[in-house]
PDB file of C-alpha atoms in Angstrom:
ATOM      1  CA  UNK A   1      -2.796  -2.451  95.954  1.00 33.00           C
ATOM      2  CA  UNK A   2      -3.254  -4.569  93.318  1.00 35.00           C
ATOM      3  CA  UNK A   3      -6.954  -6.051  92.946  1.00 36.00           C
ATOM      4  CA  UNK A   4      -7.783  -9.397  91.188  1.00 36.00           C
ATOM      5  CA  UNK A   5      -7.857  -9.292  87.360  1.00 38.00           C
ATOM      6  CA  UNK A   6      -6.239  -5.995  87.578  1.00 36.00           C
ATOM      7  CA  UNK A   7      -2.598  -5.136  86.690  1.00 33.00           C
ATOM      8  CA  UNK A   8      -1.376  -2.088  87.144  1.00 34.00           C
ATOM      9  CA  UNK A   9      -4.171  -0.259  85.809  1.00 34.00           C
ATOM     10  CA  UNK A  10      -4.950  -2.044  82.977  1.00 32.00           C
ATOM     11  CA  UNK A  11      -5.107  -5.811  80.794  1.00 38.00           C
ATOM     12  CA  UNK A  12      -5.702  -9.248  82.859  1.00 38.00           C
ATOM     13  CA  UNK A  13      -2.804 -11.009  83.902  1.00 37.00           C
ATOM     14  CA  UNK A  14      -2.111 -14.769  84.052  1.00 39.00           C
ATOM     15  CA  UNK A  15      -1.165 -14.719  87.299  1.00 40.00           C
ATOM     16  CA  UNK A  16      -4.466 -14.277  88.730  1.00 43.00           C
ATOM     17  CA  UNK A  17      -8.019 -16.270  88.582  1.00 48.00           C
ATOM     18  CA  UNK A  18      -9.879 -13.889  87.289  1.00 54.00           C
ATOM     19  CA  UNK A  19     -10.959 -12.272  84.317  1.00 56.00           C
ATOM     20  CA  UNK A  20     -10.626  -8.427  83.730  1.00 67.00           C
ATOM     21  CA  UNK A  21     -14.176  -7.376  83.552  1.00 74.00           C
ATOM     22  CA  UNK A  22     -15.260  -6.608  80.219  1.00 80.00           C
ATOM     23  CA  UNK A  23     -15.844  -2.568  79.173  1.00 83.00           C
ATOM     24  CA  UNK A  24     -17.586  -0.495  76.707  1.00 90.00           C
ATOM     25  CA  UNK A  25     -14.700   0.225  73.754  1.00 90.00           C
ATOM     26  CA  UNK A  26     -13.724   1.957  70.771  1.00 93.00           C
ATOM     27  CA  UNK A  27     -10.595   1.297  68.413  1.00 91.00           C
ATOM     28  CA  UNK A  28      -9.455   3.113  65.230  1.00 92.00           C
ATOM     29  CA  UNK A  29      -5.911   0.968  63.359  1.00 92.00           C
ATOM     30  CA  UNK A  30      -3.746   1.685  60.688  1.00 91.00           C
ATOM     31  CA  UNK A  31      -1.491  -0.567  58.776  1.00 88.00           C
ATOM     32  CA  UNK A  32      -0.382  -1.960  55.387  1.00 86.00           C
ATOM     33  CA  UNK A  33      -0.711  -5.156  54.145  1.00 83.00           C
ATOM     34  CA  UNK A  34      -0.575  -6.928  51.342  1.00 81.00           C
ATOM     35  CA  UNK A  35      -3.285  -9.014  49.543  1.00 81.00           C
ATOM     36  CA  UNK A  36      -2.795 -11.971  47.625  1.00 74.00           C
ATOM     37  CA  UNK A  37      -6.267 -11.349  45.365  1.00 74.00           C
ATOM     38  CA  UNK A  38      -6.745 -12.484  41.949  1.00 68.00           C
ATOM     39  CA  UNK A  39      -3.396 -14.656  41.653  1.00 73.00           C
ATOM     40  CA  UNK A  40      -1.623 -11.593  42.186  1.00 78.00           C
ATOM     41  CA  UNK A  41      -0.367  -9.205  45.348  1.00 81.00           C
ATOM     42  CA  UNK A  42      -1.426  -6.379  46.078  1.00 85.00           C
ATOM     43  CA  UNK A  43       0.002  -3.780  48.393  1.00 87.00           C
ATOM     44  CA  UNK A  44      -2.960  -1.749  50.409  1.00 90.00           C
ATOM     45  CA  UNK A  45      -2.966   0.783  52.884  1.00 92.00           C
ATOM     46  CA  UNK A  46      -5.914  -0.529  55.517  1.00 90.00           C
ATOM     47  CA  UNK A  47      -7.826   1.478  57.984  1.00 92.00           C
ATOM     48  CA  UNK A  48      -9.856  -0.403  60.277  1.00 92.00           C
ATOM     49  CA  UNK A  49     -12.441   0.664  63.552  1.00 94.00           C
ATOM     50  CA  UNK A  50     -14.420  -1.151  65.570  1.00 94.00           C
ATOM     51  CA  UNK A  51     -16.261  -1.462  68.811  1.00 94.00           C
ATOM     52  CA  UNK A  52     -16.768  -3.753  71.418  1.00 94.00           C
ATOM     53  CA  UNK A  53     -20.341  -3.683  73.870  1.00 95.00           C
ATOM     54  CA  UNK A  54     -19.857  -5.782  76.995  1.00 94.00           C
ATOM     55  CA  UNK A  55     -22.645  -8.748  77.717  1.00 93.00           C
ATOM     56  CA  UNK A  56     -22.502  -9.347  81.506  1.00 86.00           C
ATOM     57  CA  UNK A  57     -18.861  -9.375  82.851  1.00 85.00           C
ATOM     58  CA  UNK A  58     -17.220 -12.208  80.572  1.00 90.00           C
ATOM     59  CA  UNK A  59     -18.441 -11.642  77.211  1.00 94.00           C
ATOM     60  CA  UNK A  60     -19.188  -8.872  74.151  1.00 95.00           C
ATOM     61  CA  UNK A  61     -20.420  -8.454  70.874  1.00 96.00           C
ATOM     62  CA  UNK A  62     -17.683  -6.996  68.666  1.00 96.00           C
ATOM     63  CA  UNK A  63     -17.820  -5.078  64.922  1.00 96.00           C
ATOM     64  CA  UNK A  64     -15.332  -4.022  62.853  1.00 95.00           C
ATOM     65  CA  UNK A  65     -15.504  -2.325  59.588  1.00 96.00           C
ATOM     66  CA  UNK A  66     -12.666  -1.670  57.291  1.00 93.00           C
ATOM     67  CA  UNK A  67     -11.191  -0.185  54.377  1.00 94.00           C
ATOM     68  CA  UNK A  68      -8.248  -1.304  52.238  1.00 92.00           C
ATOM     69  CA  UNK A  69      -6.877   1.169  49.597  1.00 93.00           C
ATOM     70  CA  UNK A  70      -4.075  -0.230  46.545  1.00 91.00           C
ATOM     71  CA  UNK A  71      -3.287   1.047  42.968  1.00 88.00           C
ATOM     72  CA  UNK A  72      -5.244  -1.723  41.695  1.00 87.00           C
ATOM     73  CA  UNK A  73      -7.674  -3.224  43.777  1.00 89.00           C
ATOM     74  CA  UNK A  74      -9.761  -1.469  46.499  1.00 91.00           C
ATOM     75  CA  UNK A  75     -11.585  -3.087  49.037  1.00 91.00           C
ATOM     76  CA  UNK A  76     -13.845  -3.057  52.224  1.00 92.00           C
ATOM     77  CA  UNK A  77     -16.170  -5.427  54.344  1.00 94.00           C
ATOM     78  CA  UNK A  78     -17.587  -5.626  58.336  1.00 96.00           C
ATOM     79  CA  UNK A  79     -17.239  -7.914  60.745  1.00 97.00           C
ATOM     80  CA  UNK A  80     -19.447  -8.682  63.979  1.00 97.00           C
ATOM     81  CA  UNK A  81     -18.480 -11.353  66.506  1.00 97.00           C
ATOM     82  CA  UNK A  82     -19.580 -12.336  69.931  1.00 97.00           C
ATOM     83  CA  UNK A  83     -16.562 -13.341  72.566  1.00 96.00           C
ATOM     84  CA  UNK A  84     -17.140 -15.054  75.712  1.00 95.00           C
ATOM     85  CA  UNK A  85     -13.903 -15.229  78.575  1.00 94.00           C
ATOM     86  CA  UNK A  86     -13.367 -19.344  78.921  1.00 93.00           C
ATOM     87  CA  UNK A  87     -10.732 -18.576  81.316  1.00 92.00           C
ATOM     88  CA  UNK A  88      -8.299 -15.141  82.271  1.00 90.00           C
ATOM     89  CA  UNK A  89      -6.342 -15.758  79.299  1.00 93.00           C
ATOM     90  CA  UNK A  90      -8.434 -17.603  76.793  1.00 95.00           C
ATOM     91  CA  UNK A  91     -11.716 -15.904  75.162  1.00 95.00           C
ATOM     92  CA  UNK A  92     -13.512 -17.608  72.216  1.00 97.00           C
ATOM     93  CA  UNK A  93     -15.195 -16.241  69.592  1.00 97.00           C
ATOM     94  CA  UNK A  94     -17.468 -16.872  66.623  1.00 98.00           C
ATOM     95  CA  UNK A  95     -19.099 -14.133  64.058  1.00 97.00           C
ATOM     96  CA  UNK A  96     -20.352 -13.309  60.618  1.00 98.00           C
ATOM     97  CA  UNK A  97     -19.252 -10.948  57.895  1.00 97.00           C
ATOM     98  CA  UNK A  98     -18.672  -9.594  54.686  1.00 97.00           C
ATOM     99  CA  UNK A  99     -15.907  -8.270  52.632  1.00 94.00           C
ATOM    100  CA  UNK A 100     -15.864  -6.760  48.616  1.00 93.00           C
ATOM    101  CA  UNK A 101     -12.996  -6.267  46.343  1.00 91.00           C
ATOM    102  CA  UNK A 102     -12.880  -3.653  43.715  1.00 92.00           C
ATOM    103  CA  UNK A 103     -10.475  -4.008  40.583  1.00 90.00           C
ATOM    104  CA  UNK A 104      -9.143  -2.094  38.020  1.00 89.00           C
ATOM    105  CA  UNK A 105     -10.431  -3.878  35.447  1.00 89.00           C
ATOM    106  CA  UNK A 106      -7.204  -4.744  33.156  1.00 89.00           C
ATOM    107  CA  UNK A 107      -6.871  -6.718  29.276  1.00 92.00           C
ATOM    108  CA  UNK A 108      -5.594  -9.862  29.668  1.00 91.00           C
ATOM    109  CA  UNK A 109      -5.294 -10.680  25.851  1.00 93.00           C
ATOM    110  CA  UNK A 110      -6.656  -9.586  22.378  1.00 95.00           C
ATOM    111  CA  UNK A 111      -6.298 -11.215  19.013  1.00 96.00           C
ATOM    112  CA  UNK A 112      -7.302  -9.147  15.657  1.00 96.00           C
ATOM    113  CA  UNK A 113      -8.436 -11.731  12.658  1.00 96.00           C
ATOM    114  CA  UNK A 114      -9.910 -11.297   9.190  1.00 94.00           C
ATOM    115  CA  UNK A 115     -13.510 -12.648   8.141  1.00 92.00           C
ATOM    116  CA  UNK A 116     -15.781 -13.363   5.446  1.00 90.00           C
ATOM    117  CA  UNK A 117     -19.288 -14.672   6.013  1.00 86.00           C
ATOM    118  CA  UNK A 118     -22.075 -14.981   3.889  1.00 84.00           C
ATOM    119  CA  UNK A 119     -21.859 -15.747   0.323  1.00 78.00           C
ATOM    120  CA  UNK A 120     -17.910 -16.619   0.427  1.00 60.00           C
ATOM    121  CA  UNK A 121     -18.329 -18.411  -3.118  1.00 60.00           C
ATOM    122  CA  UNK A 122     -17.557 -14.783  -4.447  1.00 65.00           C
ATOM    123  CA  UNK A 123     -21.015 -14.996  -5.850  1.00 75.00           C
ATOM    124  CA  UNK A 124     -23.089 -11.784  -4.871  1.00 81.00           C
ATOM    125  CA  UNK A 125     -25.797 -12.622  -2.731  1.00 85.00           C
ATOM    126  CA  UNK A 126     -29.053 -13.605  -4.797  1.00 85.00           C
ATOM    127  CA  UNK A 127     -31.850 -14.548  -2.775  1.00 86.00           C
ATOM    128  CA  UNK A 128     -33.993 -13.009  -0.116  1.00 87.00           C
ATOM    129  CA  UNK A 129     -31.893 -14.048   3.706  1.00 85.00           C
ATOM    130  CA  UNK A 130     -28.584 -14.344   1.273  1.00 89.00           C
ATOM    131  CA  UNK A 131     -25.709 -11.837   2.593  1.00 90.00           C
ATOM    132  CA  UNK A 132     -21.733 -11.071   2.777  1.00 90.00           C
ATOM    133  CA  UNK A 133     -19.975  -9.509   5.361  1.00 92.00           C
ATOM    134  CA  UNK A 134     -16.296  -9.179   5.449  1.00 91.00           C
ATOM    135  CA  UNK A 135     -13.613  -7.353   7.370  1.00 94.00           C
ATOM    136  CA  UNK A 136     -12.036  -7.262  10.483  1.00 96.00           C
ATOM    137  CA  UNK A 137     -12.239  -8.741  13.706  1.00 96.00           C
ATOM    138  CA  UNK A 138     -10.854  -7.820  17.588  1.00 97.00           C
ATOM    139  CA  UNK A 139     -11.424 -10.882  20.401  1.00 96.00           C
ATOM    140  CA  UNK A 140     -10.599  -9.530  23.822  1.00 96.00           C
ATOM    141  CA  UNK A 141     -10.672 -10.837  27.101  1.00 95.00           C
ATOM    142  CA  UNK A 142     -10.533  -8.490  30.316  1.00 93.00           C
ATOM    143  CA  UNK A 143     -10.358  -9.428  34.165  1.00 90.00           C
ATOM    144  CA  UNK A 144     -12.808  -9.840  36.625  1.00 86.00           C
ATOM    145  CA  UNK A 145     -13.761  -6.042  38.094  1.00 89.00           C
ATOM    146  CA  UNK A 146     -15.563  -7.711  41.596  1.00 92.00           C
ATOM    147  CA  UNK A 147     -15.503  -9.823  44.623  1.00 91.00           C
ATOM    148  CA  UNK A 148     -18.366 -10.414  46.661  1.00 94.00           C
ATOM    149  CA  UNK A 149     -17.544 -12.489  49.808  1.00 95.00           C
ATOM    150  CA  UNK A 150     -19.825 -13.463  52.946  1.00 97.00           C
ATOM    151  CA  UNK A 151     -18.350 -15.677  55.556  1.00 97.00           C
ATOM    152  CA  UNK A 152     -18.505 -17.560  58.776  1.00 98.00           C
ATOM    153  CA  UNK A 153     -15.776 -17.147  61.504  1.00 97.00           C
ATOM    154  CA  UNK A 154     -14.562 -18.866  64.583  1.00 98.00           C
ATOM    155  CA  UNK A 155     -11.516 -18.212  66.719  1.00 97.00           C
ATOM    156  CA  UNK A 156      -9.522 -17.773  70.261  1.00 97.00           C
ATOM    157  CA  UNK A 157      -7.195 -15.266  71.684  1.00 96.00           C
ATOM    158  CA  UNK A 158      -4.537 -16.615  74.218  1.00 96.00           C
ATOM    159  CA  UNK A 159      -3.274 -14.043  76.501  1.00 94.00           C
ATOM    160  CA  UNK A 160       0.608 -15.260  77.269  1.00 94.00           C
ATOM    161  CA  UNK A 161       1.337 -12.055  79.557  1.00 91.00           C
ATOM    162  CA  UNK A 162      -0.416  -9.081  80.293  1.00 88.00           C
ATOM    163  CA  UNK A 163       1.176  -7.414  77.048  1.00 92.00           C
ATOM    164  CA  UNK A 164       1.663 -10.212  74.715  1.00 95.00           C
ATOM    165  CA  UNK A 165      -1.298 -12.039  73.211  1.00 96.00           C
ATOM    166  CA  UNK A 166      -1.682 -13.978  70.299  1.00 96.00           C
ATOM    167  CA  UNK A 167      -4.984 -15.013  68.108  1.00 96.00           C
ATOM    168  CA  UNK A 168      -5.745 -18.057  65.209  1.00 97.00           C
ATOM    169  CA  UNK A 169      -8.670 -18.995  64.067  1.00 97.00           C
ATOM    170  CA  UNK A 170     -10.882 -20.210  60.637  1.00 97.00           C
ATOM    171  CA  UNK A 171     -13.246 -18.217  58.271  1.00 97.00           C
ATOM    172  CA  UNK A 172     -15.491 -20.417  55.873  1.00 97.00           C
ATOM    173  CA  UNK A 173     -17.488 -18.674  53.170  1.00 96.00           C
ATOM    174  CA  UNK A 174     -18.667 -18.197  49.598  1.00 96.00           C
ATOM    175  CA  UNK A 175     -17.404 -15.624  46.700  1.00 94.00           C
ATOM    176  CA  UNK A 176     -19.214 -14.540  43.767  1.00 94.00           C
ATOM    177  CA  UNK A 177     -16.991 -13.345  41.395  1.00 91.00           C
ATOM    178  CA  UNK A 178     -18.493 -10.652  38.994  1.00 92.00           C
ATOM    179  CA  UNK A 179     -17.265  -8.505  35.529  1.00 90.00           C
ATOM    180  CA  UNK A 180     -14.720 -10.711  34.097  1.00 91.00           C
ATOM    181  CA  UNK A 181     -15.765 -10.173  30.619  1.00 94.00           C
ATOM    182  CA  UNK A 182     -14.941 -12.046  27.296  1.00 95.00           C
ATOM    183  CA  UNK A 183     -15.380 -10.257  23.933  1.00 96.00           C
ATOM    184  CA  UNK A 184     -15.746  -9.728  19.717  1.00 97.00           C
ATOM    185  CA  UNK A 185     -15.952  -6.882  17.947  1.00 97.00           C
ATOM    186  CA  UNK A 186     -16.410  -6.915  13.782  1.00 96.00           C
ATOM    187  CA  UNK A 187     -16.347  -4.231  11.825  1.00 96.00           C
ATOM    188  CA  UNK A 188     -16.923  -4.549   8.190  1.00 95.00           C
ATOM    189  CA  UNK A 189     -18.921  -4.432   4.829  1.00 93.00           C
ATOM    190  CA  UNK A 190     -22.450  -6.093   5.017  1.00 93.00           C
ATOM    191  CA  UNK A 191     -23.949  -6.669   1.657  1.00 92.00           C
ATOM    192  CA  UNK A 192     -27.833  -7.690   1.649  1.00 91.00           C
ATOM    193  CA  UNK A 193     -30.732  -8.600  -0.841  1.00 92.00           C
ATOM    194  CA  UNK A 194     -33.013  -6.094  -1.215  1.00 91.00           C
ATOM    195  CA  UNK A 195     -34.440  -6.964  -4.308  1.00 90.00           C
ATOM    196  CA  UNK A 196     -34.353 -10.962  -5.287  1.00 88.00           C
ATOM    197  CA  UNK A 197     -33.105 -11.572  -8.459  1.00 86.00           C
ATOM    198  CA  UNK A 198     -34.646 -13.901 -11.389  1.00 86.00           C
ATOM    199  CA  UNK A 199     -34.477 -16.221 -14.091  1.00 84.00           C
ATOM    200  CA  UNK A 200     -36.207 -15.257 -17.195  1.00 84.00           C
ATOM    201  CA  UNK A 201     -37.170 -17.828 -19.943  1.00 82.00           C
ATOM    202  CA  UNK A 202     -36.299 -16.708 -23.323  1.00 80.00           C
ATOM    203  CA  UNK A 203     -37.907 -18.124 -26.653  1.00 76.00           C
ATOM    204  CA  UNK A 204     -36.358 -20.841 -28.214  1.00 72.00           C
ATOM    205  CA  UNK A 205     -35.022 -20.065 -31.723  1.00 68.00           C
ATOM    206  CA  UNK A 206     -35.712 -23.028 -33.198  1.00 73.00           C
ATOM    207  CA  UNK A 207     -38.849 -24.849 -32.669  1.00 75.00           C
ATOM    208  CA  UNK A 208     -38.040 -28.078 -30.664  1.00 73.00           C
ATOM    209  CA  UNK A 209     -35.393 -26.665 -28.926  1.00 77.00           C
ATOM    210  CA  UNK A 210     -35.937 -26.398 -24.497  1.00 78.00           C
ATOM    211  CA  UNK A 211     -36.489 -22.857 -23.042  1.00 77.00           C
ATOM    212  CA  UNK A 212     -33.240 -21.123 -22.159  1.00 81.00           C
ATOM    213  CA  UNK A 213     -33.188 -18.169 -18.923  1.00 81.00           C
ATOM    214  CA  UNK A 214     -31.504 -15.129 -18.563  1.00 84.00           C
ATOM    215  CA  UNK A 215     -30.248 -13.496 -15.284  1.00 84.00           C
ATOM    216  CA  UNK A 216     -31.740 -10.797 -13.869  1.00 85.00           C
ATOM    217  CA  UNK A 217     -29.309  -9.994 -10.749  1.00 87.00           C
ATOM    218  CA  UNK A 218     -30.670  -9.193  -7.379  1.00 88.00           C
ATOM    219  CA  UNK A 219     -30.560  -5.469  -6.667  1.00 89.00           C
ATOM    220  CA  UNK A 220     -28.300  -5.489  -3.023  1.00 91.00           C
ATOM    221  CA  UNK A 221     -27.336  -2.687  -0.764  1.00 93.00           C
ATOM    222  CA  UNK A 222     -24.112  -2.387   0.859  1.00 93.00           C
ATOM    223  CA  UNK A 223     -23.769  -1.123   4.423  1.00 95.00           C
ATOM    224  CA  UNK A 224     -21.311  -0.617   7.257  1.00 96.00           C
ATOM    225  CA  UNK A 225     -21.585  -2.608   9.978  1.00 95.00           C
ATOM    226  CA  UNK A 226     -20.263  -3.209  13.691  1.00 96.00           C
ATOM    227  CA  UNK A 227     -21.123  -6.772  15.548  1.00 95.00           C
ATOM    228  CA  UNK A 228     -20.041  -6.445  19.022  1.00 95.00           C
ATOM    229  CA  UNK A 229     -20.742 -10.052  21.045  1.00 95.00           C
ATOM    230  CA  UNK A 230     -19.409  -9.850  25.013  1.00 94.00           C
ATOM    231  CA  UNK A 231     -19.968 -12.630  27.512  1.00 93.00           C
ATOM    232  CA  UNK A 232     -19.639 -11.891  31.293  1.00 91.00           C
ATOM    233  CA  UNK A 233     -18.787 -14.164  33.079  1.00 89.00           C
ATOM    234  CA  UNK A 234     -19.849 -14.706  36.787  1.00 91.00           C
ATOM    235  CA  UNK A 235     -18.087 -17.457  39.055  1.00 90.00           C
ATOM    236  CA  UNK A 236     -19.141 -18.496  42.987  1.00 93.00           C
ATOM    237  CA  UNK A 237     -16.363 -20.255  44.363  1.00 91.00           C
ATOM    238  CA  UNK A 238     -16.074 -21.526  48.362  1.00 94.00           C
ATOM    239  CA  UNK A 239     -13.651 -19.797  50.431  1.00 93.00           C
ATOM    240  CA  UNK A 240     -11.453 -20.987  53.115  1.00 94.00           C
ATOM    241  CA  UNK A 241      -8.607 -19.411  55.594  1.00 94.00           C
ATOM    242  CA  UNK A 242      -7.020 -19.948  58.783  1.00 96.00           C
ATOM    243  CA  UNK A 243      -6.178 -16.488  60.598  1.00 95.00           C
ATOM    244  CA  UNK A 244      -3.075 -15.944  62.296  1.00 95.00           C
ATOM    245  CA  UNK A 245      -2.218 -12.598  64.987  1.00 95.00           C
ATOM    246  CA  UNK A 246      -0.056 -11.237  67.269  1.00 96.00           C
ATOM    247  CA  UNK A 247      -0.316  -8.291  69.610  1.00 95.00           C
ATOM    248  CA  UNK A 248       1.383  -6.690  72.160  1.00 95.00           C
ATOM    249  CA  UNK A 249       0.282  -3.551  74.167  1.00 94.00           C
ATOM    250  CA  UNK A 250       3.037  -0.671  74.269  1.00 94.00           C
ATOM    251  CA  UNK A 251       0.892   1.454  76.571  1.00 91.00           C
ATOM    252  CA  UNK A 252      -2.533   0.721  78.000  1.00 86.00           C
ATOM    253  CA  UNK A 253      -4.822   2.477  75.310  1.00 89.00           C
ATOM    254  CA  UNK A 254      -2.110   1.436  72.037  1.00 93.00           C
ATOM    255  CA  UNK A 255      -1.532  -2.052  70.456  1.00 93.00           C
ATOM    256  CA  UNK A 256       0.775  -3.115  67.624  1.00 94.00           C
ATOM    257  CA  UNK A 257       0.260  -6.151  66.285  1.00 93.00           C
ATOM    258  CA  UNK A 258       0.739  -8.474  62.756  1.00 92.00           C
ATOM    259  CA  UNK A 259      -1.931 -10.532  61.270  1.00 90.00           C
ATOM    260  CA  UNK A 260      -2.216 -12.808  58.741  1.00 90.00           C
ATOM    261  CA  UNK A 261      -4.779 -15.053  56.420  1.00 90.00           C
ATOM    262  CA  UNK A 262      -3.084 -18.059  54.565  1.00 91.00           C
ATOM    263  CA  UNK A 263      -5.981 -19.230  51.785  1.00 90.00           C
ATOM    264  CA  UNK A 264      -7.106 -22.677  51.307  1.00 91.00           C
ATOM    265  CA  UNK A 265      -7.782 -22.906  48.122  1.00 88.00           C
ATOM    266  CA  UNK A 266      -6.979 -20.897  44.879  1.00 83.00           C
ATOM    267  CA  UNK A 267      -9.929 -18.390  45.398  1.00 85.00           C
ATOM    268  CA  UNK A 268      -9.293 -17.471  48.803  1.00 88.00           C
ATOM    269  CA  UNK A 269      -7.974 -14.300  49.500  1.00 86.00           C
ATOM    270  CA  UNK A 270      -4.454 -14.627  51.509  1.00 86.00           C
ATOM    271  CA  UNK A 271      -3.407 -11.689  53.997  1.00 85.00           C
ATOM    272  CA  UNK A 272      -0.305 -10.086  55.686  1.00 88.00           C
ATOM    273  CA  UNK A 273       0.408  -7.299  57.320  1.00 88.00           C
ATOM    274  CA  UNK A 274       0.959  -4.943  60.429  1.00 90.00           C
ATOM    275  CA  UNK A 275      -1.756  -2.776  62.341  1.00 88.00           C
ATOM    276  CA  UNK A 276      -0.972   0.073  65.306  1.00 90.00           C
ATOM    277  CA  UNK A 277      -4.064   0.191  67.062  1.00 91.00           C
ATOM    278  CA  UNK A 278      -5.392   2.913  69.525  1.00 91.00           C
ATOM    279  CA  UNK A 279      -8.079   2.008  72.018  1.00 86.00           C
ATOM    280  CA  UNK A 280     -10.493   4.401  73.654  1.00 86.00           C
TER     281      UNK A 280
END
């Protein structure tokens, strides 16, 4: 006999009043998905687990911890929520969490230029502080090598039969974006004073006449040298998504399901992809 909130051994069903009580659980999923990161998508391979600890017989605290693996971008993060059963087929929920994206860090342009600084004139340098350096110059400019994101969530699972459920909700959060790095490198000759130089007066030849000077040149040394300026450059930038899911239960204990993260704005991190998910 079928009890209330029960169906056939497992899941609530929307044909009754009640709520299936809520139970200690584990989960382990695998997928692929891919990540819109950077401007760019990325394919990943994501392995996710989680628990959920019931609070009384309508609501739990869940956490989730994941990795994503690509060929250029690895990532991670965790996720804790607490869920409370509004009705049989509605639950709410609301959470915290965090989530880091690692980058092979790739050169986005370079542009190799000549220089000449100093004493350009193609006068040697004279006085003391007076120098010329010349040669060649790289400017490069590579991409950013992290994200750091922490976030707000809030969202709702509708259960439309006792297999098929679907899930939306909205994460709000802030990104600091680390290791994007902009640079110059010159190599070159660097000629310095080390030794002033003078002005002598020499004796008139004739009486009457004014003094005259003779130059004594600056003794200089002459050196290789390597400049090498980089800025890095570190952005925050606010983060928005709505989250989209589906899930339907093959079997009591194993769930495949899609999900989905469309970005708000530019710096948002966008999401699709499919998970098979085993319950204990």
């Amino acid at each position: 006999m079928v009890k209330i909130g029960e169906v056939k051994g497992y899941g609530s069903s929307m044909y009754y009043d009640q709520p299936e009580e809520r139970k200690f659980e584990a989960k382990i999923s695998v997928g692929a998905a891919m990540l819109n990161n950077d401007k760019k998508n990325h394919a990943v391979a994501d392995i996710t687990t989680g628990l959920s600890i019931p609070v009384g017989d309508r609501a739990a605290l869940e956490a989730d911890a994941n990795v994503q693996l690509g060929k250029e971008v690895t990532g991670g993060g965790g996720e804790a929520r607490f869920v409370f059963d509004a009705t049989p087929r509605l639950s709410i929920n609301a959470g915290a969490g965090v989530h880091y994206n690692n980058f092979d860090q790739k050169m986005l342009g370079q542009e190799e230029y000549e220089f000449n600084y100093g004493n350009t004139a193609g006068e040697k340098p004279f006085y003391k502080g007076e120098y010329s350096f010349s040669g060649e110059g790289l400017k490069y400019h590579k991409s950013r090598d992290t994200e750091r994101t922490i976030y707000g969530t809030a969202g709702v699972d509708y259960k439309l039969s006792d297999k098929f459920s679907l899930s939306g909700g909205v994460a709000f959060g802030k990104k600091l974006i680390q290791g994007e790095e902009i640079g110059n490198i010159q190599q070159g000759k660097y000629t310095y004073v080390v030794k002033e130089g003078e002005f002598k007066p020499i004796e008139p030849t004739l009486p009457g006449e004014p003094p005259m000077y003779t130059e004594i040149p600056a003794q200089t040394a002459t050196v290789d040298k390597t400049v090498h300026e980089i800025t890095q450059v570190e952005n925050s930038a606010f983060t928005g998504n709505i989250r989209l899911g589906a899930s339907y239960n093959i079997t009591k204990n194993l769930q495949a399901g899609v999900v989905g993260s469309i970005p708000l704005n530019q710096q948002s991190d966008g999401f699709v992809g499919a998970k098979l998910t085993v319950r204990f």
